[in-house]
Short mmCIF file of C-alpha atoms in Angstrom, two decimals:
data_model
loop_
_atom_site.label_atom_id
_atom_site.label_comp_id
_atom_site.label_asym_id
_atom_site.label_seq_id
_atom_site.Cartn_x
_atom_site.Cartn_y
_atom_site.Cartn_z
CA UNK T 1 -0.05 -0.01 0.02
CA UNK T 2 2.73 2.41 1.09
CA UNK T 3 4.69 1.59 -1.93
CA UNK T 4 1.76 2.04 -4.20
CA UNK T 5 0.99 5.35 -2.69
CA UNK T 6 4.66 6.50 -3.02
CA UNK T 7 4.82 5.47 -6.64
CA UNK T 8 1.57 7.13 -7.32
CA UNK T 9 2.89 10.37 -5.78
CA UNK T 10 6.24 9.92 -7.74
CA UNK T 11 4.30 9.58 -10.99
CA UNK T 12 2.30 12.67 -10.14
CA UNK T 13 5.42 14.56 -9.32
CA UNK T 14 7.07 13.52 -12.58
CA UNK T 15 4.03 14.54 -14.46
CA UNK T 16 4.15 18.03 -12.93
CA UNK T 17 7.78 18.36 -13.61
CA UNK T 18 7.22 17.22 -17.15
CA UNK T 19 4.48 19.66 -17.65
CA UNK T 20 6.53 22.46 -16.22
CA UNK T 21 9.27 21.71 -18.69
CA UNK T 22 6.85 21.56 -21.60
CA UNK T 23 5.16 24.80 -20.47
CA UNK T 24 8.52 26.56 -20.36
CA UNK T 25 9.22 25.52 -23.96
CA UNK T 26 5.88 25.48 -25.71
CA UNK T 27 3.75 28.45 -26.10
CA UNK T 28 0.15 27.45 -25.98
CA UNK T 29 -1.75 30.06 -28.06
CA UNK T 30 -0.79 33.72 -28.10
CA UNK T 31 -1.26 36.52 -25.54
CA UNK T 32 -2.91 38.76 -28.15
CA UNK T 33 -5.33 38.78 -31.03
CA UNK T 34 -3.20 39.18 -34.07
CA UNK T 35 -5.67 38.95 -36.92
CA UNK T 36 -5.11 42.25 -38.86
CA UNK T 37 -2.74 44.58 -36.94
CA UNK T 38 0.54 43.61 -38.63
CA UNK T 39 -0.98 43.20 -42.19
CA UNK T 40 -2.63 46.61 -41.90
CA UNK T 41 0.54 48.21 -40.62
CA UNK T 42 2.23 46.68 -43.67
CA UNK T 43 -0.44 48.06 -45.94
CA UNK T 44 -0.03 51.52 -44.39
CA UNK T 45 3.82 51.47 -44.65
CA UNK T 46 4.19 50.09 -48.11
CA UNK T 47 1.51 52.08 -49.91
CA UNK T 48 2.48 55.50 -48.49
CA UNK T 49 -0.76 55.42 -46.42
CA UNK T 50 -3.10 53.43 -48.58
CA UNK T 51 -6.86 53.39 -48.11
CA UNK T 52 -7.44 54.53 -44.53
CA UNK T 53 -11.22 53.77 -44.44
CA UNK T 54 -10.53 50.13 -45.56
CA UNK T 55 -7.82 49.78 -42.95
CA UNK T 56 -10.04 51.02 -40.20
CA UNK T 57 -12.82 48.72 -41.17
CA UNK T 58 -10.41 45.75 -40.98
CA UNK T 59 -9.12 46.74 -37.65
CA UNK T 60 -12.53 47.38 -36.18
CA UNK T 61 -13.52 43.90 -37.27
CA UNK T 62 -10.53 42.65 -35.40
CA UNK T 63 -11.74 44.52 -32.25
CA UNK T 64 -15.09 42.72 -32.46
CA UNK T 65 -13.47 39.34 -32.99
CA UNK T 66 -11.07 39.81 -29.96
CA UNK T 67 -14.00 41.00 -27.81
CA UNK T 68 -16.02 37.89 -28.78
CA UNK T 69 -12.99 35.63 -28.06
CA UNK T 70 -12.10 37.44 -24.81
CA UNK T 71 -8.62 38.11 -26.24
CA UNK T 72 -6.53 41.26 -25.61
CA UNK T 73 -5.52 43.63 -28.51
CA UNK T 74 -1.84 43.82 -29.21
CA UNK T 75 0.30 46.70 -28.02
CA UNK T 76 0.12 49.58 -30.54
CA UNK T 77 -3.18 48.40 -32.09
CA UNK T 78 -5.40 51.15 -30.56
CA UNK T 79 -2.89 53.84 -31.24
CA UNK T 80 -2.50 52.80 -34.86
CA UNK T 81 -6.28 52.82 -35.22
CA UNK T 82 -6.39 56.25 -33.67
CA UNK T 83 -3.88 57.58 -36.24
CA UNK T 84 -6.04 56.25 -39.07
CA UNK T 85 -9.08 58.01 -37.63
CA UNK T 86 -7.08 61.21 -37.44
CA UNK T 87 -6.19 60.84 -41.09
CA UNK T 88 -9.86 60.95 -41.80
CA UNK T 89 -10.37 63.95 -39.59
CA UNK T 90 -12.17 61.92 -36.92
CA UNK T 91 -10.48 63.67 -33.90
CA UNK T 92 -13.05 62.28 -31.38
CA UNK T 93 -12.41 58.67 -32.41
CA UNK T 94 -8.72 59.33 -32.62
CA UNK T 95 -8.52 60.66 -29.01
CA UNK T 96 -10.68 57.82 -27.73
CA UNK T 97 -8.26 55.28 -29.27
CA UNK T 98 -5.06 56.98 -28.06
CA UNK T 99 -6.49 57.17 -24.53
CA UNK T 100 -7.51 53.55 -24.84
CA UNK T 101 -3.94 52.59 -25.78
CA UNK T 102 -2.66 54.49 -22.67
CA UNK T 103 -5.13 52.76 -20.36
CA UNK T 104 -4.39 49.20 -21.70
CA UNK T 105 -0.61 49.82 -21.78
CA UNK T 106 0.68 52.41 -19.23
CA UNK T 107 4.15 51.90 -20.87
CA UNK T 108 2.73 54.01 -23.77
CA UNK T 109 1.86 57.04 -21.64
CA UNK T 110 4.82 59.28 -22.67
CA UNK T 111 4.17 58.74 -26.45
CA UNK T 112 0.35 58.82 -26.18
CA UNK T 113 0.55 62.16 -24.23
CA UNK T 114 2.84 63.49 -26.90
CA UNK T 115 0.37 62.48 -29.73
CA UNK T 116 -2.70 63.80 -27.71
CA UNK T 117 -0.98 67.25 -27.34
CA UNK T 118 -0.62 67.31 -31.06
CA UNK T 119 -4.09 66.23 -31.96
CA UNK T 120 -5.53 69.86 -32.07
CA UNK T 121 -2.89 71.05 -34.51
CA UNK T 122 -3.23 67.88 -36.62
CA UNK T 123 -7.00 68.35 -37.04
CA UNK T 124 -6.97 72.16 -37.52
CA UNK T 125 -4.78 71.71 -40.60
CA UNK T 126 -6.15 71.04 -44.05
CA UNK T 127 -8.57 68.21 -43.73
CA UNK T 128 -7.04 65.01 -45.18
CA UNK T 129 -8.89 63.66 -48.16
CA UNK T 130 -10.61 60.33 -47.45
CA UNK T 131 -8.53 57.42 -48.62
CA UNK T 132 -5.95 59.97 -49.58
CA UNK T 133 -2.54 58.84 -50.68
CA UNK T 134 0.48 60.35 -52.39
CA UNK T 135 -0.42 64.01 -52.99
CA UNK T 136 -2.91 64.30 -50.20
CA UNK T 137 -0.66 62.93 -47.50
CA UNK T 138 2.16 65.60 -47.34
CA UNK T 139 -0.32 68.28 -46.39
CA UNK T 140 -1.59 66.27 -43.44
CA UNK T 141 1.69 64.89 -42.71
CA UNK T 142 3.38 68.09 -41.62
CA UNK T 143 0.64 70.18 -39.88
CA UNK T 144 2.60 70.27 -36.68
CA UNK T 145 5.61 71.95 -38.36
CA UNK T 146 4.90 75.03 -36.31
CA UNK T 147 5.33 73.04 -33.09
CA UNK T 148 8.57 71.59 -34.47
CA UNK T 149 10.81 73.68 -32.30
CA UNK T 150 9.25 72.58 -29.05
CA UNK T 151 7.97 69.10 -29.86
CA UNK T 152 10.13 68.11 -32.78
CA UNK T 153 12.08 64.92 -32.75
CA UNK T 154 15.11 66.62 -34.10
CA UNK T 155 17.02 68.78 -31.66
CA UNK C 1 10.85 -6.40 -19.72
CA UNK C 2 12.94 -4.75 -22.46
CA UNK C 3 10.24 -2.44 -23.72
CA UNK C 4 9.73 -0.36 -20.54
CA UNK C 5 13.48 0.32 -20.25
CA UNK C 6 13.64 1.32 -23.84
CA UNK C 7 10.65 3.59 -23.31
CA UNK C 8 12.14 5.03 -20.21
CA UNK C 9 15.37 5.78 -22.11
CA UNK C 10 13.50 7.38 -24.89
CA UNK C 11 11.59 9.50 -22.34
CA UNK C 12 14.81 10.56 -20.62
CA UNK C 13 16.38 11.42 -23.97
CA UNK C 14 13.25 13.35 -25.03
CA UNK C 15 13.32 15.29 -21.70
CA UNK C 16 17.04 16.14 -22.08
CA UNK C 17 16.24 17.31 -25.58
CA UNK C 18 13.58 19.59 -24.36
CA UNK C 19 15.90 21.01 -21.69
CA UNK C 20 18.62 21.56 -24.21
CA UNK C 21 16.16 23.36 -26.33
CA UNK C 22 15.43 25.71 -23.52
CA UNK C 23 18.93 26.18 -22.06
CA UNK C 24 20.61 29.40 -22.76
CA UNK C 25 23.90 29.69 -24.70
CA UNK C 26 26.85 31.40 -23.07
CA UNK C 27 25.59 34.87 -23.97
CA UNK C 28 26.30 37.55 -21.36
CA UNK C 29 22.88 38.80 -20.13
CA UNK C 30 24.25 40.84 -17.24
CA UNK C 31 23.41 44.20 -18.79
CA UNK C 32 20.08 42.99 -20.00
CA UNK C 33 19.08 41.70 -16.61
CA UNK C 34 20.20 44.91 -14.95
CA UNK C 35 18.22 47.07 -17.48
CA UNK C 36 14.89 45.21 -17.12
CA UNK C 37 13.34 46.95 -20.18
CA UNK C 38 9.53 46.85 -20.37
CA UNK C 39 9.03 48.61 -23.63
CA UNK C 40 10.78 48.55 -26.96
CA UNK C 41 10.95 51.04 -29.77
CA UNK C 42 11.57 49.30 -33.15
CA UNK C 43 13.32 51.92 -35.22
CA UNK C 44 12.91 51.86 -39.06
CA UNK C 45 15.33 49.18 -40.28
CA UNK C 46 18.27 49.95 -42.39
CA UNK C 47 18.15 48.19 -45.70
CA UNK C 48 21.20 47.23 -47.66
CA UNK C 49 19.29 45.09 -50.13
CA UNK C 50 17.99 46.23 -53.56
CA UNK C 51 14.37 45.62 -52.49
CA UNK C 52 12.60 48.79 -51.46
CA UNK C 53 9.89 46.78 -49.71
CA UNK C 54 12.23 45.13 -47.24
CA UNK C 55 12.03 47.88 -44.68
CA UNK C 56 8.15 47.97 -44.48
CA UNK C 57 7.98 44.14 -44.35
CA UNK C 58 10.38 43.76 -41.48
CA UNK C 59 9.12 46.75 -39.59
CA UNK C 60 5.46 45.62 -39.85
CA UNK C 61 6.25 42.14 -38.52
CA UNK C 62 8.69 42.87 -35.67
CA UNK C 63 5.85 43.63 -33.20
CA UNK C 64 4.35 40.12 -32.80
CA UNK C 65 7.47 38.22 -31.57
CA UNK C 66 8.37 41.13 -29.23
CA UNK C 67 4.86 41.58 -27.82
CA UNK C 68 4.41 37.79 -27.37
CA UNK C 69 7.76 37.70 -25.54
CA UNK C 70 6.30 40.14 -22.94
CA UNK C 71 7.19 43.66 -24.14
CA UNK C 72 5.25 46.73 -24.93
CA UNK C 73 6.10 47.63 -28.46
CA UNK C 74 5.70 51.25 -29.64
CA UNK C 75 3.26 51.33 -32.58
CA UNK C 76 5.57 51.24 -35.59
CA UNK C 77 3.52 53.02 -38.14
CA UNK C 78 2.65 55.94 -35.70
CA UNK C 79 6.33 56.21 -34.92
CA UNK C 80 7.16 56.35 -38.55
CA UNK C 81 4.52 59.06 -39.06
CA UNK C 82 5.93 60.98 -36.16
CA UNK C 83 9.42 60.86 -37.66
CA UNK C 84 8.12 62.10 -41.03
CA UNK C 85 6.16 64.98 -39.48
CA UNK C 86 9.38 66.10 -37.93
CA UNK C 87 11.53 65.87 -40.99
CA UNK C 88 13.15 62.49 -40.21
CA UNK C 89 12.63 60.63 -43.62
CA UNK C 90 15.23 57.92 -43.65
CA UNK C 91 16.06 54.89 -41.53
CA UNK C 92 19.66 56.03 -41.23
CA UNK C 93 18.48 59.46 -39.87
CA UNK C 94 16.08 57.79 -37.43
CA UNK C 95 18.76 55.37 -36.21
CA UNK C 96 21.23 58.13 -35.66
CA UNK C 97 18.98 60.18 -33.38
CA UNK C 98 20.29 60.46 -29.77
CA UNK C 99 18.97 57.98 -27.34
CA UNK C 100 17.81 60.69 -24.91
CA UNK C 101 15.68 62.27 -27.62
CA UNK C 102 14.09 58.97 -28.54
CA UNK C 103 13.33 58.34 -24.92
CA UNK C 104 11.79 61.83 -24.50
CA UNK C 105 9.31 61.43 -27.36
CA UNK C 106 8.50 57.69 -27.23
CA UNK C 107 9.08 56.91 -23.59
CA UNK C 108 10.53 53.53 -24.45
CA UNK C 109 13.08 51.75 -22.19
CA UNK C 110 15.00 50.27 -25.11
CA UNK C 111 15.39 50.69 -28.86
CA UNK C 112 15.82 47.90 -31.41
CA UNK C 113 18.13 48.71 -34.27
CA UNK C 114 17.44 46.50 -37.26
CA UNK C 115 19.34 45.96 -40.50
CA UNK C 116 17.98 43.94 -43.38
CA UNK C 117 20.92 42.49 -45.34
CA UNK C 118 18.99 40.10 -47.55
CA UNK C 119 15.41 40.12 -48.78
CA UNK C 120 13.50 38.89 -51.78
CA UNK C 121 13.02 36.14 -54.32
CA UNK C 122 15.47 35.13 -56.98
CA UNK C 123 14.46 32.85 -59.86
CA UNK C 124 16.45 30.38 -61.88
CA UNK C 125 15.46 27.71 -64.44
CA UNK C 126 15.16 24.92 -61.95
CA UNK C 127 14.01 26.63 -58.83
CA UNK C 128 13.16 29.82 -57.12
CA UNK C 129 14.59 30.85 -53.71
CA UNK C 130 13.40 33.38 -51.24
CA UNK C 131 15.42 34.71 -48.32
CA UNK C 132 15.51 37.25 -45.61
CA UNK C 133 18.34 38.03 -43.28
CA UNK C 134 18.05 40.48 -40.31
CA UNK C 135 20.57 41.77 -37.80
CA UNK C 136 19.44 43.25 -34.50
CA UNK C 137 20.85 45.24 -31.69
CA UNK C 138 18.89 46.20 -28.50
CA UNK C 139 20.09 49.35 -26.77
CA UNK C 140 18.99 50.78 -23.42
CA UNK C 141 17.72 54.34 -24.15
CA UNK C 142 18.30 55.34 -20.55
CA UNK C 143 22.10 54.38 -20.39
CA UNK C 144 22.97 53.77 -24.03
CA UNK C 145 24.24 50.30 -23.11
CA UNK C 146 23.96 47.47 -25.65
CA UNK C 147 21.75 44.83 -24.09
CA UNK C 148 21.77 42.12 -26.86
CA UNK C 149 22.53 41.52 -30.43
CA UNK C 150 21.99 38.72 -32.85
CA UNK C 151 21.30 37.89 -36.49
CA UNK C 152 19.12 35.40 -38.30
CA UNK C 153 18.21 34.40 -41.79
CA UNK C 154 15.58 32.32 -43.39
CA UNK C 155 16.05 30.86 -46.80
CA UNK C 156 14.16 28.44 -48.99
CA UNK C 157 17.43 26.84 -50.17
CA UNK C 158 18.85 26.68 -46.58
CA UNK C 159 21.57 24.04 -46.39
CA UNK C 160 22.64 25.00 -42.87
CA UNK C 161 22.09 21.92 -40.84
CA UNK C 162 22.97 23.52 -37.53
CA UNK C 163 19.41 24.71 -37.10
CA UNK C 164 18.31 21.13 -36.63
CA UNK C 165 14.62 20.38 -36.36
CA UNK C 166 13.53 24.03 -35.82
CA UNK C 167 15.37 25.00 -38.97
CA UNK C 168 13.76 22.17 -40.87
CA UNK C 169 10.32 23.24 -39.66
CA UNK C 170 10.91 26.84 -40.71
CA UNK C 171 12.10 25.37 -44.01
CA UNK C 172 8.90 23.43 -44.45
CA UNK C 173 6.80 26.50 -43.66
CA UNK C 174 8.85 28.59 -46.10
CA UNK C 175 8.51 25.98 -48.90
CA UNK C 176 4.72 26.05 -48.37
CA UNK C 177 4.66 29.78 -48.36
CA UNK C 178 6.56 29.99 -51.57
CA UNK C 179 4.10 27.64 -53.23
CA UNK C 180 0.96 29.28 -51.97
CA UNK C 181 1.48 33.10 -51.48
CA UNK C 182 2.25 35.74 -53.89
CA UNK C 183 4.03 37.92 -51.49
CA UNK C 184 6.46 35.27 -50.31
CA UNK C 185 9.20 37.78 -49.44
CA UNK C 186 6.84 39.39 -46.92
CA UNK C 187 6.12 36.00 -45.34
CA UNK C 188 9.82 34.95 -45.12
CA UNK C 189 10.62 38.36 -43.58
CA UNK C 190 8.06 37.51 -40.98
CA UNK C 191 9.57 34.21 -40.35
CA UNK C 192 13.00 35.70 -39.99
CA UNK C 193 11.67 38.39 -37.55
CA UNK C 194 10.06 35.63 -35.40
CA UNK C 195 13.18 33.48 -35.47
CA UNK C 196 15.26 36.49 -34.45
CA UNK C 197 13.13 38.27 -31.91
CA UNK C 198 10.98 35.57 -30.07
CA UNK C 199 12.35 35.20 -26.51
CA UNK C 200 13.40 31.81 -25.03
CA UNK C 201 15.66 30.38 -27.65
CA UNK C 202 19.46 29.94 -27.32
CA UNK C 203 21.16 33.36 -27.30
CA UNK C 204 17.74 34.98 -27.84
CA UNK C 205 15.99 37.85 -26.10
CA UNK C 206 14.97 37.43 -22.56
CA UNK C 207 11.24 37.51 -21.76
CA UNK C 208 9.68 40.90 -20.89
CA UNK C 209 7.53 41.85 -17.85
CA UNK C 210 4.23 41.05 -19.55
CA UNK C 211 5.19 37.44 -20.20
CA UNK C 212 4.24 34.68 -17.78
CA UNK C 213 7.88 33.53 -18.21
CA UNK C 214 9.38 36.85 -17.09
CA UNK C 215 12.45 36.17 -14.91
CA UNK C 216 11.82 32.48 -14.62
CA UNK C 217 15.45 31.78 -15.37
CA UNK C 218 17.35 33.63 -12.66
#
């Protein structure tokens, strides 16, 4: 009896150790919902902007899917969505997303505050054309030039 | 009576293999451990290939492996946009900005400097090959100290056997990708980014604070 109990406990112990080793190596699932964030970032980067409305629709779909699956959105997702809304002149939606990023990831606070400070000057500039690319972008890409001395990345 | 012994031996060997897979190479992590970075700014990658799309493909796919390894990753396209609005148009310009300035704007603990040295598809009569090679250096933006550096490549015609099973698996995925996707270069760049930036492998990045495996290996 004692032997049986011991060997049973030994087996259980081995199983726990084995699982620990496996858990340390294998990654069961992912921490975040990765459906569309990276592909849409790629679309944005490679096409000099691309179609903002289409990208927003794709990301919003991912938001719904993640909510339904109880999965977290990846870092940067909300801020990226916010930037796209800003491109379409939707300041309210943009601010909501930037604040959402900051709430979900406090590590983003410095950058999100920097962006939130710049939202007014970004929207007061010439309204970007919907789905604008190429020619429409430069006008909206530099509206904070006046703030360059205080907020600029360059020294 | 022979079978259980053989089984046991196989199990032990399997376990040893798993442990070996997890074990860290003799890379010096002293500075990395002291730094304890929680957030990473992935700067626009330098591109020394002839493919103009390499930069976007690598930058767009660096977030997943870093985030899944437990780090906050500064949104790359928003970063790119911020650089442009401030007159920083090239990766070389972005990568030469002072650490203090980057930390002031983006608030990240560390910056990842990437360099794409191979990217794209080449065709010949008998076969096509697709490859991506990325070099990475992680730098603490508070102290300027180099925390980690490494390089990885993925190639369809990979003959390097040192990668073992993992390499073969990547190989299989790559072959499949080449046959099924039009933008195979983009996919291979993603594979290379994952291979290079996912924490937990030999000589790889340490896990970040958001990972359940953070500081599991003291």
